Amino acid sequence: MKNDITYKTKLLSVDAWNDGESWSWNNWNTIEDGIYLHESVLNSPRKLLKFCRDKLEILTNDSKGKIQIDDDGYNVNIQLRSGETLFAFCYGEYLN
């Protein structure tokens, strides 16, 4: 039997700032709470970005090749190639 895991997440818009060496979150706002993502989507940059473009419409087709994903163990960050986080799927606060 296949073990399917779905994660409850919260979509955040992130205001980040650069201190000259790295990007840090300055502030964040909840866009939507209670987005359920299957592990195959949450763990696949390609599938997650497609979900963001097609379902949530928070990214455009022009973002292709300009966006990267970083999972810090608490959030899956959607970032510009510079490392600036634009959005994040927060799943860590829902884990027990």
PDB file of N, CA and C in Angstrom, residues 2-81:
ATOM      1  N   LYS A   2       0.581   2.146  -0.884  1.00  0.00           N
ATOM      2  CA  LYS A   2       1.348   3.379  -1.013  1.00  0.00           C
ATOM      3  C   LYS A   2       0.983   4.342   0.114  1.00  0.00           C
ATOM      4  N   ASN A   3       1.988   4.965   0.707  1.00  0.00           N
ATOM      5  CA  ASN A   3       1.778   5.922   1.788  1.00  0.00           C
ATOM      6  C   ASN A   3       1.688   7.327   1.204  1.00  0.00           C
ATOM      7  N   ASP A   4       0.475   7.836   1.062  1.00  0.00           N
ATOM      8  CA  ASP A   4       0.278   9.183   0.545  1.00  0.00           C
ATOM      9  C   ASP A   4       0.164  10.157   1.707  1.00  0.00           C
ATOM     10  N   ILE A   5       0.957  11.207   1.639  1.00  0.00           N
ATOM     11  CA  ILE A   5       0.936  12.224   2.679  1.00  0.00           C
ATOM     12  C   ILE A   5       0.522  13.552   2.062  1.00  0.00           C
ATOM     13  N   THR A   6      -0.433  14.204   2.685  1.00  0.00           N
ATOM     14  CA  THR A   6      -0.850  15.534   2.283  1.00  0.00           C
ATOM     15  C   THR A   6      -0.552  16.478   3.436  1.00  0.00           C
ATOM     16  N   TYR A   7       0.057  17.598   3.111  1.00  0.00           N
ATOM     17  CA  TYR A   7       0.435  18.581   4.119  1.00  0.00           C
ATOM     18  C   TYR A   7      -0.510  19.772   4.087  1.00  0.00           C
ATOM     19  N   LYS A   8      -0.932  20.193   5.266  1.00  0.00           N
ATOM     20  CA  LYS A   8      -1.665  21.443   5.378  1.00  0.00           C
ATOM     21  C   LYS A   8      -0.626  22.554   5.383  1.00  0.00           C
ATOM     22  N   THR A   9      -0.855  23.583   4.572  1.00  0.00           N
ATOM     23  CA  THR A   9       0.087  24.696   4.484  1.00  0.00           C
ATOM     24  C   THR A   9      -0.649  26.023   4.587  1.00  0.00           C
ATOM     25  N   LYS A  10       0.142  27.039   4.764  1.00  0.00           N
ATOM     26  CA  LYS A  10      -0.338  28.410   4.764  1.00  0.00           C
ATOM     27  C   LYS A  10       0.515  29.148   3.731  1.00  0.00           C
ATOM     28  N   LEU A  11      -0.136  29.838   2.781  1.00  0.00           N
ATOM     29  CA  LEU A  11       0.597  30.604   1.778  1.00  0.00           C
ATOM     30  C   LEU A  11       0.866  32.000   2.316  1.00  0.00           C
ATOM     31  N   LEU A  12       2.132  32.371   2.313  1.00  0.00           N
ATOM     32  CA  LEU A  12       2.553  33.680   2.816  1.00  0.00           C
ATOM     33  C   LEU A  12       3.138  34.526   1.690  1.00  0.00           C
ATOM     34  N   SER A  13       2.824  35.810   1.688  1.00  0.00           N
ATOM     35  CA  SER A  13       3.581  36.748   0.862  1.00  0.00           C
ATOM     36  C   SER A  13       4.679  37.285   1.757  1.00  0.00           C
ATOM     37  N   VAL A  14       5.883  37.390   1.217  1.00  0.00           N
ATOM     38  CA  VAL A  14       7.037  37.724   2.039  1.00  0.00           C
ATOM     39  C   VAL A  14       7.687  39.011   1.546  1.00  0.00           C
ATOM     40  N   ASP A  15       7.951  39.891   2.491  1.00  0.00           N
ATOM     41  CA  ASP A  15       8.753  41.083   2.230  1.00  0.00           C
ATOM     42  C   ASP A  15      10.141  40.767   2.778  1.00  0.00           C
ATOM     43  N   ALA A  16      11.117  40.684   1.880  1.00  0.00           N
ATOM     44  CA  ALA A  16      12.475  40.330   2.291  1.00  0.00           C
ATOM     45  C   ALA A  16      13.409  41.511   2.055  1.00  0.00           C
ATOM     46  N   TRP A  17      14.490  41.551   2.814  1.00  0.00           N
ATOM     47  CA  TRP A  17      15.502  42.587   2.625  1.00  0.00           C
ATOM     48  C   TRP A  17      16.880  41.945   2.620  1.00  0.00           C
ATOM     49  N   ASN A  18      17.778  42.614   1.933  1.00  0.00           N
ATOM     50  CA  ASN A  18      19.131  42.104   1.771  1.00  0.00           C
ATOM     51  C   ASN A  18      20.063  42.922   2.644  1.00  0.00           C
ATOM     52  N   ASP A  19      20.855  42.233   3.471  1.00  0.00           N
ATOM     53  CA  ASP A  19      21.797  42.930   4.350  1.00  0.00           C
ATOM     54  C   ASP A  19      23.171  43.083   3.700  1.00  0.00           C
ATOM     55  N   GLY A  20      23.242  42.792   2.409  1.00  0.00           N
ATOM     56  CA  GLY A  20      24.509  42.881   1.693  1.00  0.00           C
ATOM     57  C   GLY A  20      25.142  41.524   1.472  1.00  0.00           C
ATOM     58  N   GLU A  21      24.777  40.549   2.299  1.00  0.00           N
ATOM     59  CA  GLU A  21      25.322  39.201   2.159  1.00  0.00           C
ATOM     60  C   GLU A  21      24.246  38.145   1.932  1.00  0.00           C
ATOM     61  N   SER A  22      23.070  38.340   2.510  1.00  0.00           N
ATOM     62  CA  SER A  22      21.997  37.355   2.357  1.00  0.00           C
ATOM     63  C   SER A  22      20.646  38.040   2.511  1.00  0.00           C
ATOM     64  N   TRP A  23      19.609  37.300   2.152  1.00  0.00           N
ATOM     65  CA  TRP A  23      18.240  37.794   2.267  1.00  0.00           C
ATOM     66  C   TRP A  23      17.617  37.307   3.568  1.00  0.00           C
ATOM     67  N   SER A  24      16.858  38.191   4.218  1.00  0.00           N
ATOM     68  CA  SER A  24      16.120  37.852   5.433  1.00  0.00           C
ATOM     69  C   SER A  24      14.679  38.315   5.278  1.00  0.00           C
ATOM     70  N   TRP A  25      13.789  37.616   5.973  1.00  0.00           N
ATOM     71  CA  TRP A  25      12.390  38.036   5.958  1.00  0.00           C
ATOM     72  C   TRP A  25      12.227  39.246   6.854  1.00  0.00           C
ATOM     73  N   ASN A  26      11.679  40.312   6.299  1.00  0.00           N
ATOM     74  CA  ASN A  26      11.373  41.513   7.059  1.00  0.00           C
ATOM     75  C   ASN A  26       9.971  41.402   7.649  1.00  0.00           C
ATOM     76  N   ASN A  27       9.037  40.959   6.821  1.00  0.00           N
ATOM     77  CA  ASN A  27       7.642  40.847   7.234  1.00  0.00           C
ATOM     78  C   ASN A  27       6.959  39.842   6.317  1.00  0.00           C
ATOM     79  N   TRP A  28       5.849  39.283   6.760  1.00  0.00           N
ATOM     80  CA  TRP A  28       5.085  38.371   5.929  1.00  0.00           C
ATOM     81  C   TRP A  28       3.620  38.483   6.275  1.00  0.00           C
ATOM     82  N   ASN A  29       2.781  38.188   5.296  1.00  0.00           N
ATOM     83  CA  ASN A  29       1.335  38.233   5.458  1.00  0.00           C
ATOM     84  C   ASN A  29       0.734  36.944   4.927  1.00  0.00           C
ATOM     85  N   THR A  30      -0.283  36.464   5.609  1.00  0.00           N
ATOM     86  CA  THR A  30      -0.976  35.264   5.152  1.00  0.00           C
ATOM     87  C   THR A  30      -1.890  35.629   3.996  1.00  0.00           C
ATOM     88  N   ILE A  31      -1.702  34.943   2.871  1.00  0.00           N
ATOM     89  CA  ILE A  31      -2.596  35.104   1.729  1.00  0.00           C
ATOM     90  C   ILE A  31      -3.758  34.134   1.868  1.00  0.00           C
ATOM     91  N   GLU A  32      -3.437  32.885   2.209  1.00  0.00           N
ATOM     92  CA  GLU A  32      -4.468  31.868   2.373  1.00  0.00           C
ATOM     93  C   GLU A  32      -3.983  30.797   3.342  1.00  0.00           C
ATOM     94  N   ASP A  33      -4.842  30.430   4.267  1.00  0.00           N
ATOM     95  CA  ASP A  33      -4.549  29.370   5.223  1.00  0.00           C
ATOM     96  C   ASP A  33      -5.343  28.139   4.822  1.00  0.00           C
ATOM     97  N   GLY A  34      -4.766  26.974   5.027  1.00  0.00           N
ATOM     98  CA  GLY A  34      -5.483  25.740   4.741  1.00  0.00           C
ATOM     99  C   GLY A  34      -5.366  25.281   3.299  1.00  0.00           C
ATOM    100  N   ILE A  35      -4.208  25.479   2.691  1.00  0.00           N
ATOM    101  CA  ILE A  35      -3.945  24.919   1.373  1.00  0.00           C
ATOM    102  C   ILE A  35      -3.328  23.544   1.608  1.00  0.00           C
ATOM    103  N   TYR A  36      -3.954  22.515   1.069  1.00  0.00           N
ATOM    104  CA  TYR A  36      -3.465  21.151   1.247  1.00  0.00           C
ATOM    105  C   TYR A  36      -2.682  20.733   0.008  1.00  0.00           C
ATOM    106  N   LEU A  37      -1.427  20.349   0.220  1.00  0.00           N
ATOM    107  CA  LEU A  37      -0.557  19.956  -0.874  1.00  0.00           C
ATOM    108  C   LEU A  37      -0.064  18.534  -0.661  1.00  0.00           C
ATOM    109  N   HIS A  38      -0.215  17.715  -1.675  1.00  0.00           N
ATOM    110  CA  HIS A  38       0.310  16.357  -1.630  1.00  0.00           C
ATOM    111  C   HIS A  38       1.834  16.441  -1.606  1.00  0.00           C
ATOM    112  N   GLU A  39       2.468  15.487  -0.947  1.00  0.00           N
ATOM    113  CA  GLU A  39       3.922  15.501  -0.829  1.00  0.00           C
ATOM    114  C   GLU A  39       4.604  15.509  -2.190  1.00  0.00           C
ATOM    115  N   SER A  40       3.985  14.911  -3.211  1.00  0.00           N
ATOM    116  CA  SER A  40       4.588  14.898  -4.542  1.00  0.00           C
ATOM    117  C   SER A  40       4.639  16.296  -5.156  1.00  0.00           C
ATOM    118  N   VAL A  41       3.743  17.171  -4.750  1.00  0.00           N
ATOM    119  CA  VAL A  41       3.758  18.566  -5.216  1.00  0.00           C
ATOM    120  C   VAL A  41       4.709  19.383  -4.358  1.00  0.00           C
ATOM    121  N   LEU A  42       4.603  19.239  -3.055  1.00  0.00           N
ATOM    122  CA  LEU A  42       5.429  20.031  -2.143  1.00  0.00           C
ATOM    123  C   LEU A  42       6.918  19.717  -2.304  1.00  0.00           C
ATOM    124  N   ASN A  43       7.242  18.492  -2.699  1.00  0.00           N
ATOM    125  CA  ASN A  43       8.637  18.077  -2.826  1.00  0.00           C
ATOM    126  C   ASN A  43       9.177  18.153  -4.248  1.00  0.00           C
ATOM    127  N   SER A  44       8.406  18.689  -5.172  1.00  0.00           N
ATOM    128  CA  SER A  44       8.837  18.807  -6.560  1.00  0.00           C
ATOM    129  C   SER A  44       8.781  20.269  -6.992  1.00  0.00           C
ATOM    130  N   PRO A  45       9.942  20.911  -7.165  1.00  0.00           N
ATOM    131  CA  PRO A  45       9.923  22.312  -7.593  1.00  0.00           C
ATOM    132  C   PRO A  45       9.083  22.536  -8.850  1.00  0.00           C
ATOM    133  N   ARG A  46       9.207  21.673  -9.819  1.00  0.00           N
ATOM    134  CA  ARG A  46       8.469  21.837 -11.082  1.00  0.00           C
ATOM    135  C   ARG A  46       6.959  21.792 -10.850  1.00  0.00           C
ATOM    136  N   LYS A  47       6.491  20.790 -10.074  1.00  0.00           N
ATOM    137  CA  LYS A  47       5.059  20.664  -9.802  1.00  0.00           C
ATOM    138  C   LYS A  47       4.551  21.816  -8.941  1.00  0.00           C
ATOM    139  N   LEU A  48       5.348  22.233  -7.968  1.00  0.00           N
ATOM    140  CA  LEU A  48       4.921  23.323  -7.095  1.00  0.00           C
ATOM    141  C   LEU A  48       4.819  24.634  -7.869  1.00  0.00           C
ATOM    142  N   LEU A  49       5.786  24.918  -8.719  1.00  0.00           N
ATOM    143  CA  LEU A  49       5.727  26.149  -9.516  1.00  0.00           C
ATOM    144  C   LEU A  49       4.562  26.113 -10.499  1.00  0.00           C
ATOM    145  N   LYS A  50       4.283  24.944 -11.063  1.00  0.00           N
ATOM    146  CA  LYS A  50       3.124  24.807 -11.956  1.00  0.00           C
ATOM    147  C   LYS A  50       1.836  25.068 -11.173  1.00  0.00           C
ATOM    148  N   PHE A  51       1.740  24.547  -9.960  1.00  0.00           N
ATOM    149  CA  PHE A  51       0.585  24.789  -9.098  1.00  0.00           C
ATOM    150  C   PHE A  51       0.427  26.289  -8.829  1.00  0.00           C
ATOM    151  N   CYS A  52       1.541  26.961  -8.565  1.00  0.00           N
ATOM    152  CA  CYS A  52       1.503  28.407  -8.285  1.00  0.00           C
ATOM    153  C   CYS A  52       1.063  29.208  -9.503  1.00  0.00           C
ATOM    154  N   ARG A  53       1.448  28.748 -10.689  1.00  0.00           N
ATOM    155  CA  ARG A  53       1.055  29.442 -11.924  1.00  0.00           C
ATOM    156  C   ARG A  53      -0.385  29.128 -12.321  1.00  0.00           C
ATOM    157  N   ASP A  54      -0.736  27.840 -12.318  1.00  0.00           N
ATOM    158  CA  ASP A  54      -2.023  27.414 -12.869  1.00  0.00           C
ATOM    159  C   ASP A  54      -3.182  27.501 -11.887  1.00  0.00           C
ATOM    160  N   LYS A  55      -2.956  27.134 -10.659  1.00  0.00           N
ATOM    161  CA  LYS A  55      -4.053  27.074  -9.682  1.00  0.00           C
ATOM    162  C   LYS A  55      -4.173  28.349  -8.845  1.00  0.00           C
ATOM    163  N   LEU A  56      -3.039  28.813  -8.312  1.00  0.00           N
ATOM    164  CA  LEU A  56      -3.079  29.988  -7.434  1.00  0.00           C
ATOM    165  C   LEU A  56      -2.921  31.305  -8.189  1.00  0.00           C
ATOM    166  N   GLU A  57      -2.322  31.230  -9.375  1.00  0.00           N
ATOM    167  CA  GLU A  57      -2.087  32.397 -10.222  1.00  0.00           C
ATOM    168  C   GLU A  57      -1.281  33.483  -9.509  1.00  0.00           C
ATOM    169  N   ILE A  58      -0.288  33.057  -8.703  1.00  0.00           N
ATOM    170  CA  ILE A  58       0.585  34.022  -8.031  1.00  0.00           C
ATOM    171  C   ILE A  58       1.889  34.223  -8.799  1.00  0.00           C
ATOM    172  N   LEU A  59       2.128  33.361  -9.793  1.00  0.00           N
ATOM    173  CA  LEU A  59       3.275  33.497 -10.685  1.00  0.00           C
ATOM    174  C   LEU A  59       2.773  33.505 -12.117  1.00  0.00           C
ATOM    175  N   THR A  60       3.491  34.212 -12.981  1.00  0.00           N
ATOM    176  CA  THR A  60       3.132  34.245 -14.395  1.00  0.00           C
ATOM    177  C   THR A  60       4.060  33.327 -15.182  1.00  0.00           C
ATOM    178  N   ASN A  61       3.738  33.104 -16.428  1.00  0.00           N
ATOM    179  CA  ASN A  61       4.608  32.319 -17.298  1.00  0.00           C
ATOM    180  C   ASN A  61       5.953  32.996 -17.494  1.00  0.00           C
ATOM    181  N   ASP A  62       6.006  34.314 -17.348  1.00  0.00           N
ATOM    182  CA  ASP A  62       7.272  35.047 -17.470  1.00  0.00           C
ATOM    183  C   ASP A  62       8.256  34.698 -16.361  1.00  0.00           C
ATOM    184  N   SER A  63       7.767  34.095 -15.279  1.00  0.00           N
ATOM    185  CA  SER A  63       8.651  33.739 -14.163  1.00  0.00           C
ATOM    186  C   SER A  63       9.454  32.470 -14.435  1.00  0.00           C
ATOM    187  N   LYS A  64       9.113  31.739 -15.490  1.00  0.00           N
ATOM    188  CA  LYS A  64       9.810  30.481 -15.798  1.00  0.00           C
ATOM    189  C   LYS A  64      11.299  30.741 -15.989  1.00  0.00           C
ATOM    190  N   GLY A  65      12.115  29.950 -15.282  1.00  0.00           N
ATOM    191  CA  GLY A  65      13.566  30.086 -15.356  1.00  0.00           C
ATOM    192  C   GLY A  65      14.136  31.166 -14.459  1.00  0.00           C
ATOM    193  N   LYS A  66      13.272  31.912 -13.783  1.00  0.00           N
ATOM    194  CA  LYS A  66      13.722  33.008 -12.923  1.00  0.00           C
ATOM    195  C   LYS A  66      13.455  32.746 -11.443  1.00  0.00           C
ATOM    196  N   ILE A  67      12.812  31.616 -11.158  1.00  0.00           N
ATOM    197  CA  ILE A  67      12.363  31.292  -9.802  1.00  0.00           C
ATOM    198  C   ILE A  67      13.033  29.996  -9.349  1.00  0.00           C
ATOM    199  N   GLN A  68      13.327  29.933  -8.058  1.00  0.00           N
ATOM    200  CA  GLN A  68      13.867  28.710  -7.467  1.00  0.00           C
ATOM    201  C   GLN A  68      13.096  28.390  -6.195  1.00  0.00           C
ATOM    202  N   ILE A  69      13.240  27.158  -5.736  1.00  0.00           N
ATOM    203  CA  ILE A  69      12.568  26.680  -4.527  1.00  0.00           C
ATOM    204  C   ILE A  69      13.625  26.338  -3.485  1.00  0.00           C
ATOM    205  N   ASP A  70      13.355  26.716  -2.229  1.00  0.00           N
ATOM    206  CA  ASP A  70      14.236  26.360  -1.123  1.00  0.00           C
ATOM    207  C   ASP A  70      13.367  25.891   0.037  1.00  0.00           C
ATOM    208  N   ASP A  71      13.615  24.685   0.513  1.00  0.00           N
ATOM    209  CA  ASP A  71      12.878  24.134   1.655  1.00  0.00           C
ATOM    210  C   ASP A  71      13.786  24.228   2.869  1.00  0.00           C
ATOM    211  N   ASP A  72      13.396  25.045   3.848  1.00  0.00           N
ATOM    212  CA  ASP A  72      14.217  25.228   5.047  1.00  0.00           C
ATOM    213  C   ASP A  72      13.796  24.312   6.197  1.00  0.00           C
ATOM    214  N   GLY A  73      12.903  23.359   5.905  1.00  0.00           N
ATOM    215  CA  GLY A  73      12.449  22.435   6.933  1.00  0.00           C
ATOM    216  C   GLY A  73      11.211  22.923   7.667  1.00  0.00           C
ATOM    217  N   TYR A  74      10.777  24.143   7.378  1.00  0.00           N
ATOM    218  CA  TYR A  74       9.596  24.728   7.997  1.00  0.00           C
ATOM    219  C   TYR A  74       8.718  25.386   6.938  1.00  0.00           C
ATOM    220  N   ASN A  75       9.378  25.979   5.940  1.00  0.00           N
ATOM    221  CA  ASN A  75       8.721  26.647   4.827  1.00  0.00           C
ATOM    222  C   ASN A  75       9.340  26.179   3.524  1.00  0.00           C
ATOM    223  N   VAL A  76       8.515  26.096   2.494  1.00  0.00           N
ATOM    224  CA  VAL A  76       9.033  25.940   1.143  1.00  0.00           C
ATOM    225  C   VAL A  76       8.971  27.333   0.536  1.00  0.00           C
ATOM    226  N   ASN A  77      10.153  27.905   0.308  1.00  0.00           N
ATOM    227  CA  ASN A  77      10.267  29.277  -0.160  1.00  0.00           C
ATOM    228  C   ASN A  77      10.323  29.337  -1.675  1.00  0.00           C
ATOM    229  N   ILE A  78       9.541  30.233  -2.246  1.00  0.00           N
ATOM    230  CA  ILE A  78       9.589  30.509  -3.678  1.00  0.00           C
ATOM    231  C   ILE A  78      10.397  31.787  -3.818  1.00  0.00           C
ATOM    232  N   GLN A  79      11.545  31.662  -4.451  1.00  0.00           N
ATOM    233  CA  GLN A  79      12.525  32.745  -4.460  1.00  0.00           C
ATOM    234  C   GLN A  79      12.934  33.131  -5.868  1.00  0.00           C
ATOM    235  N   LEU A  80      13.373  34.377  -5.990  1.00  0.00           N
ATOM    236  CA  LEU A  80      14.086  34.785  -7.187  1.00  0.00           C
ATOM    237  C   LEU A  80      15.443  34.111  -7.151  1.00  0.00           C
ATOM    238  N   ARG A  81      16.121  34.030  -8.267  1.00  0.00           N
ATOM    239  CA  ARG A  81      17.448  33.397  -8.317  1.00  0.00           C
ATOM    240  C   ARG A  81      18.446  34.101  -7.395  1.00  0.00           C
TER     241      ARG A  81
END
